[in-house]
Structure formats: structure tokens, C-alpha cells
Coordinates of C-alpha atoms in Angstrom, one line a residue:
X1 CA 100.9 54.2 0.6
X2 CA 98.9 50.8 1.5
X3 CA 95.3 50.6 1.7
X4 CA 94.6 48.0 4.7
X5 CA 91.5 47.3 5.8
X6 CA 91.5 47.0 10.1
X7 CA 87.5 46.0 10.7
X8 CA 84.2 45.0 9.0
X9 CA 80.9 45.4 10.3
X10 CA 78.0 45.0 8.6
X11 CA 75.2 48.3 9.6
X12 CA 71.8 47.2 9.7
X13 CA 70.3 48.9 6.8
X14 CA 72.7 47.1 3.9
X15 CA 76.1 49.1 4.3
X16 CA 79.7 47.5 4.9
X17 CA 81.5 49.4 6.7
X18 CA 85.2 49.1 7.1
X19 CA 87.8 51.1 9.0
X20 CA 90.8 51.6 7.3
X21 CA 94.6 53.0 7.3
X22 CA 96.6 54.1 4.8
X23 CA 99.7 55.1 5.9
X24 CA 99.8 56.1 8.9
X25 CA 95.9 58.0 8.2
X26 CA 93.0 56.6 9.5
X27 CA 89.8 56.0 8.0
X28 CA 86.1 54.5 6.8
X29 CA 84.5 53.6 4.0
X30 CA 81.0 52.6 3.7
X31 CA 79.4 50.5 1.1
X32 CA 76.3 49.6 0.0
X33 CA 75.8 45.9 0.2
X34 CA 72.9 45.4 -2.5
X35 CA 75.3 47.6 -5.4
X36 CA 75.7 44.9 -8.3
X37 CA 78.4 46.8 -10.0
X38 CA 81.2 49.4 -9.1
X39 CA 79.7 52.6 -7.7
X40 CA 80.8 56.4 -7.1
X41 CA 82.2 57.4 -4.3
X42 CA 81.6 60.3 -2.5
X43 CA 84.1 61.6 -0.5
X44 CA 82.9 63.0 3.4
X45 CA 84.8 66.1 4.8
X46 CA 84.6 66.7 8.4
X47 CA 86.2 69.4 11.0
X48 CA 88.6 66.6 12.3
X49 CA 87.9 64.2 15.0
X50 CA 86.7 61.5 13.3
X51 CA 85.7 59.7 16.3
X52 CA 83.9 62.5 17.8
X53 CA 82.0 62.8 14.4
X54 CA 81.2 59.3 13.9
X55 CA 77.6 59.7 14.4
X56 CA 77.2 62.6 12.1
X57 CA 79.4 61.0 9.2
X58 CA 77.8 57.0 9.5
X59 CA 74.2 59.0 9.2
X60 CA 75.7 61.0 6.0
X61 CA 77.1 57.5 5.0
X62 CA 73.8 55.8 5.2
X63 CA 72.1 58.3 3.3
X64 CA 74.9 57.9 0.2
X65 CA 74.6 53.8 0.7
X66 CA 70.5 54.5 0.1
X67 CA 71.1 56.6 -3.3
X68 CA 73.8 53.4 -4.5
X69 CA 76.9 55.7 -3.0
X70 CA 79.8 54.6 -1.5
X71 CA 81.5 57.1 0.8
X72 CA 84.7 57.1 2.5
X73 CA 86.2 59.9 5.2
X74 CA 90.0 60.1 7.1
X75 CA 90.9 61.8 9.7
X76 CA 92.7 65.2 9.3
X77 CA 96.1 65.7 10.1
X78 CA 96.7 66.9 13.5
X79 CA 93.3 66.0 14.7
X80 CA 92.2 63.1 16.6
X81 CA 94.7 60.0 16.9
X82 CA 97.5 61.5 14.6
X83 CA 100.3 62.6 16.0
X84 CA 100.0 66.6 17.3
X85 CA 101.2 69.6 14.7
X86 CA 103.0 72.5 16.8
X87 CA 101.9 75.0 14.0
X88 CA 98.5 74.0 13.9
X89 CA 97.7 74.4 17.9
X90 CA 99.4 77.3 18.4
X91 CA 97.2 78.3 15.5
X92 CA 94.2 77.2 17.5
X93 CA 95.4 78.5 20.3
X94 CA 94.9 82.1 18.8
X95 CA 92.0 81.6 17.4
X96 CA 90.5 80.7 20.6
X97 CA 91.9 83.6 22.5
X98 CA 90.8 86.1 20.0
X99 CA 87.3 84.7 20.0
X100 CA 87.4 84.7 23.8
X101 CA 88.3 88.5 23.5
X102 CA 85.7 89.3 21.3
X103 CA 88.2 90.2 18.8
X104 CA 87.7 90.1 15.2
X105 CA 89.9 87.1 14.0
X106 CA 93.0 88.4 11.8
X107 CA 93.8 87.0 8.3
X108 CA 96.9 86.3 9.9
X109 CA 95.6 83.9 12.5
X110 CA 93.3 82.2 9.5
X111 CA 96.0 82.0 7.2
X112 CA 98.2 79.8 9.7
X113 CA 95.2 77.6 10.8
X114 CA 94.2 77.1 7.1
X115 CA 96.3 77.4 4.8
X116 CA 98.9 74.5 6.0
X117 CA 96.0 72.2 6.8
X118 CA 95.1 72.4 3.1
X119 CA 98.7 71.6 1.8
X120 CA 98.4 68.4 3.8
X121 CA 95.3 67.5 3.9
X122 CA 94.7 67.2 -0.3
X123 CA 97.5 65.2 -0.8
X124 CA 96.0 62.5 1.6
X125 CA 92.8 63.1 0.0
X126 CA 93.9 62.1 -3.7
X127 CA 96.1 59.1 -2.2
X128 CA 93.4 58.0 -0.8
X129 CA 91.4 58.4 -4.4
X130 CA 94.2 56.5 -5.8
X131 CA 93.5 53.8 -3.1
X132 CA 89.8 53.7 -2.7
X133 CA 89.2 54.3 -7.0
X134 CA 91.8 51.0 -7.4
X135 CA 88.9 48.7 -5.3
X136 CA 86.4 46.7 -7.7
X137 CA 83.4 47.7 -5.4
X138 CA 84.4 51.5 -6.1
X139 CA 84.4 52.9 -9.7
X140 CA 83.8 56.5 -9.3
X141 CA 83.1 59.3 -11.0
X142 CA 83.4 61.2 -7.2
X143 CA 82.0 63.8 -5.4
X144 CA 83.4 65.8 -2.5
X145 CA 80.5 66.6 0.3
X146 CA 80.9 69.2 3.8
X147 CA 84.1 69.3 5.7
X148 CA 85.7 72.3 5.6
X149 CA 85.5 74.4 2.5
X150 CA 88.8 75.5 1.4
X151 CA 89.6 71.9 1.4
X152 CA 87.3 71.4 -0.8
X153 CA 88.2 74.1 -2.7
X154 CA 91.4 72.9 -3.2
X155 CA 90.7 69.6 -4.2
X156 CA 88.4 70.8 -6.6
X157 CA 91.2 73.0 -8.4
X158 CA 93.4 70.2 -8.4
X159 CA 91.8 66.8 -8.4
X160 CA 90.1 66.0 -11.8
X161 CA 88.7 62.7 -10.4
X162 CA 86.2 64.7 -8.1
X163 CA 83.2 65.7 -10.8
X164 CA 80.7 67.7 -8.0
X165 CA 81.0 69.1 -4.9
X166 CA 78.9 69.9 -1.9
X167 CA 80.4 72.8 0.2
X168 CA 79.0 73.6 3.8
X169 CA 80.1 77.4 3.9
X170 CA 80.8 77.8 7.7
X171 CA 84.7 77.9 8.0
X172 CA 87.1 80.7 7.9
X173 CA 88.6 80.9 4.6
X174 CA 91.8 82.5 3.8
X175 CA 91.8 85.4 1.4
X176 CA 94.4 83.6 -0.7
X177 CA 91.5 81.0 -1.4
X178 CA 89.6 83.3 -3.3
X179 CA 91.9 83.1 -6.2
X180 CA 91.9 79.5 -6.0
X181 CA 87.9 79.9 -6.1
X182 CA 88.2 81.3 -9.5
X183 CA 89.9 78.2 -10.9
X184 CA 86.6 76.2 -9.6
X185 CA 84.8 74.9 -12.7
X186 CA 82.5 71.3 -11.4
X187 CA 79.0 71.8 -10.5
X188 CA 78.3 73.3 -7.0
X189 CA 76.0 73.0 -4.2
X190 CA 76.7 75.4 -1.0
X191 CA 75.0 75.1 1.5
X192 CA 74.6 78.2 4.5
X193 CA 73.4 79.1 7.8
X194 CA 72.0 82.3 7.7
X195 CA 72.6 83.3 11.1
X196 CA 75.6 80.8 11.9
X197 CA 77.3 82.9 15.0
X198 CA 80.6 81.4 13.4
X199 CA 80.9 82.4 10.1
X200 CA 81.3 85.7 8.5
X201 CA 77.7 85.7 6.4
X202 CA 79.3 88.4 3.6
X203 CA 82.6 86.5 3.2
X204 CA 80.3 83.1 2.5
X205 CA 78.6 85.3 -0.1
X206 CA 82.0 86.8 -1.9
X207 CA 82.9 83.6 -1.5
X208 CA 80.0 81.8 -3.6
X209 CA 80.5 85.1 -6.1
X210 CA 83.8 84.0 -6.6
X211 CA 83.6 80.1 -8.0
X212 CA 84.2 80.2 -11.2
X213 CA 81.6 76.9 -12.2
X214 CA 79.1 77.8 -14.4
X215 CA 76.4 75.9 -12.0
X216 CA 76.4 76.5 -8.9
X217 CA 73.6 77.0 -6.3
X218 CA 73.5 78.6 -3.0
X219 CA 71.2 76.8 -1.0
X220 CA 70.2 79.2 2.6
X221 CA 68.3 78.8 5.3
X222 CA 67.6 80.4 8.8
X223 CA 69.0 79.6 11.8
X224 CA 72.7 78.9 13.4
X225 CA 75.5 76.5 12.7
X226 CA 73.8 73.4 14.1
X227 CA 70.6 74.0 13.2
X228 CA 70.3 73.0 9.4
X229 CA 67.0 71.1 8.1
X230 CA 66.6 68.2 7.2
X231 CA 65.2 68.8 4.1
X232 CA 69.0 70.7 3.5
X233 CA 70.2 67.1 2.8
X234 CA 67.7 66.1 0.7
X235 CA 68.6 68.9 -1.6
X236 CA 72.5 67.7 -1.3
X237 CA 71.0 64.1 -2.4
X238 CA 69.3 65.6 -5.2
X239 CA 72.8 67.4 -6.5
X240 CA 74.9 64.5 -6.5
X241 CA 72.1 62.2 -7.7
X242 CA 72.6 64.7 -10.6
X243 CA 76.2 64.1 -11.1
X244 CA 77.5 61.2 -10.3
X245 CA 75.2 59.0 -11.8

């Protein structure tokens, strides 16, 4: 697949942004214009709908431009512009009505929302490695930061390239993930919402229990899914600051 490159701005506090596509996936990559040499990447996840989450992942971006990051995001399949995935909103679909209900959500539902979002997403994740790693402005080693976490997961089994990751431990994750937790071994920073009304509090714990790296840190504070410190990121910084240079 071809990199192209479909805008350039330049943000006010010395990041390049440009939007890109590869393929037929859309994305962004930020760089930090005062970087005299290639720099690591760090890779954003996000819950899909990149445009809705602009604001959320140009802030993340600025903050990686500021520690001499770049950091790149696409969009998800099925989720905003890309074409619509049958599976994936009747999957929706059923998660919605069971919430609604008040029922507790079955692995069954979970396993279709998750599990074939994974199979597609990683794959567009490393060929967009392959395209992003290939730049001179970008010469790694990577992290992976937020998004949702058996992505991550994944792409930390499977993707030697990624050296760190930041998980945000407020998705449902399938119990087939667990296994695939095991095979984790890179350096780990999860981050959790005590009370997020969300996400299943013990699973995020056996879930933590079950990476196999030999550092990893849990990093929890109080309060619901949208209401994480400030300081939370700060910590994140610290991680990959750690690791990637």
C-alpha cells in the first residue's frame, strides 16, 4: 500500500501535521518541527472516529512533538469515513441493547465486537509501520499509546517494531485475549479508572495479572471514564521517555 500525504499544516507550537491515506485508510501524523534527526514514533490508538477525536489525539500529539515524538493515528475499520462492516454493527447493535437492558454483556457479544476488529485493525497498523518507519523524519524505535487495549495487545504479541506500550484499560476484552496477554513481554504502562461505569474493574485487574512483561505498572486513580488527571499523562510521558529514547 502507498503512503500519500493529502494536507500540511503547520500547528502553532512547532508540529507538522499531515493527514494521510494509505490505501484506502485514513490518517495523521504529527511531527515535531525543531527534531534535527529521525525520531520515534509513537503510535495513538483511539475508539474510532478519528474526526470526532481530533481534539483529544492533536493534544496527545502535541505532548509527544514536546518530548521530540512523532506520532501518527488511522482510523479504524468500520468507523468514521470507511466503508460500513455488517458484522461489526450488528455487533454494536447488541451491545447497545444489552446495556440499555441492564444486562450483563455476554462473551459472545464481545467476542464479535472485538475479536474481528483486532484481525483487521493490526494488519493496517504494521503497514502503516512499514510506511511511516520508511520516512527519513521517522526512525523509530516505537511505542503504542491508548486506543483500545486488545489492539494493543495484539500488536504487542506480534509486532517486534513496537518496544513499549501504554494501555488505557477501559474496553471489553475477549477472554481469548488473555492468552494472547501471556505472550506480552515490552515494558508496560496501564492506566485505569477506578470507578469507570464502563469497564469491568476485576477483569482490568486479571487482565494486568496476566501480561507476561517483566515491567509493567498499573497506574489508578479515582473517578469515571472521562475523568483521568492530568498528571495521568505526565506519568505516560515519563514511560515512554524511558523507552524510546
Amino acid at each position: 500500500m502507498a503512503l500519500h500525504f493529502t494536507s500540511e499544516q503547520h500547528l502553532d507550537d512547532g508540529v507538522l501535521e499531515h493527514e494521510f491515506t494509505l490505501g484506502d485508510i485514513p490518517g495523521i501524523l504529527w511531527t515535531p518541527t525543531s527534531a534535527s534527526e529521525p525520531t520515534p514514533l509513537i503510535l495513538l490508538g483511539h475508539p474510532g472516529g478519528q474526526r470526532r477525536m481530533y481534539p483529544r489525539l492533536v493534544a496527545r500529539a502535541r505532548h509527544c512533538a514536546a518530548d521530540g515524538f512523532a506520532a501518527a493515528t488511522i482510523e479504524l475499520p468500520g468507523s468514521g469515513d470507511r466503508p460500513r462492516w455488517a458484522a461489526a454493527e450488528q455487533a454494536r447493535a447488541d451491545l447497545r441493547r444489552a446495556v440499555e437492558a441492564g444486562e450483563p454483556v455476554s462473551d459472545e457479544i464481545i467476542d464479535a465486537l472485538v475479536l474481528p476488529l483486532v484481525d483487521r485493525a493490526v494488519p493496517e497498523w504494521q503497514a502503516t509501520l512499514d510506511a511511516l518507519l520508511s520516512l527519513p523524519e521517522i526512525g523509530g524505535p516505537v511505542g503504542y499509546s491508548g486506543g483500545v487495549i486488545s489492539i494493543g495487545v495484539r500488536l504487542a504479541v506480534v509486532e517486534p517494531r513496537v518496544v513499549a506500550a501504554g494501555f488505557f484499560a477501559g474496553s471489553f476484552v475477549p477472554r481469548a485475549m488473555f492468552e494472547e496477554a501471556r505472550r506480552v513481554t515490552i515494558p508496560l504502562h496501564v492506566l485505569l479508572q477506578w470507578d469507570d461505569e464502563g469497564n469491568d474493574r476485576q477483569a482490568a485487574l486479571d487482565l494486568f495479572d496476566a501480561f507476561g512483561s517483566t515491567e509493567k505498572s498499573l497506574y489508578a486513580n479515582m473517578g469515571g471514564h472521562t475523568g483521568v488527571p492530568q498528571f495521568a499523562g505526565e506519568a505516560a510521558a515519563q514511560f515512554f521517555n524511558r523507552h524510546l529514547k
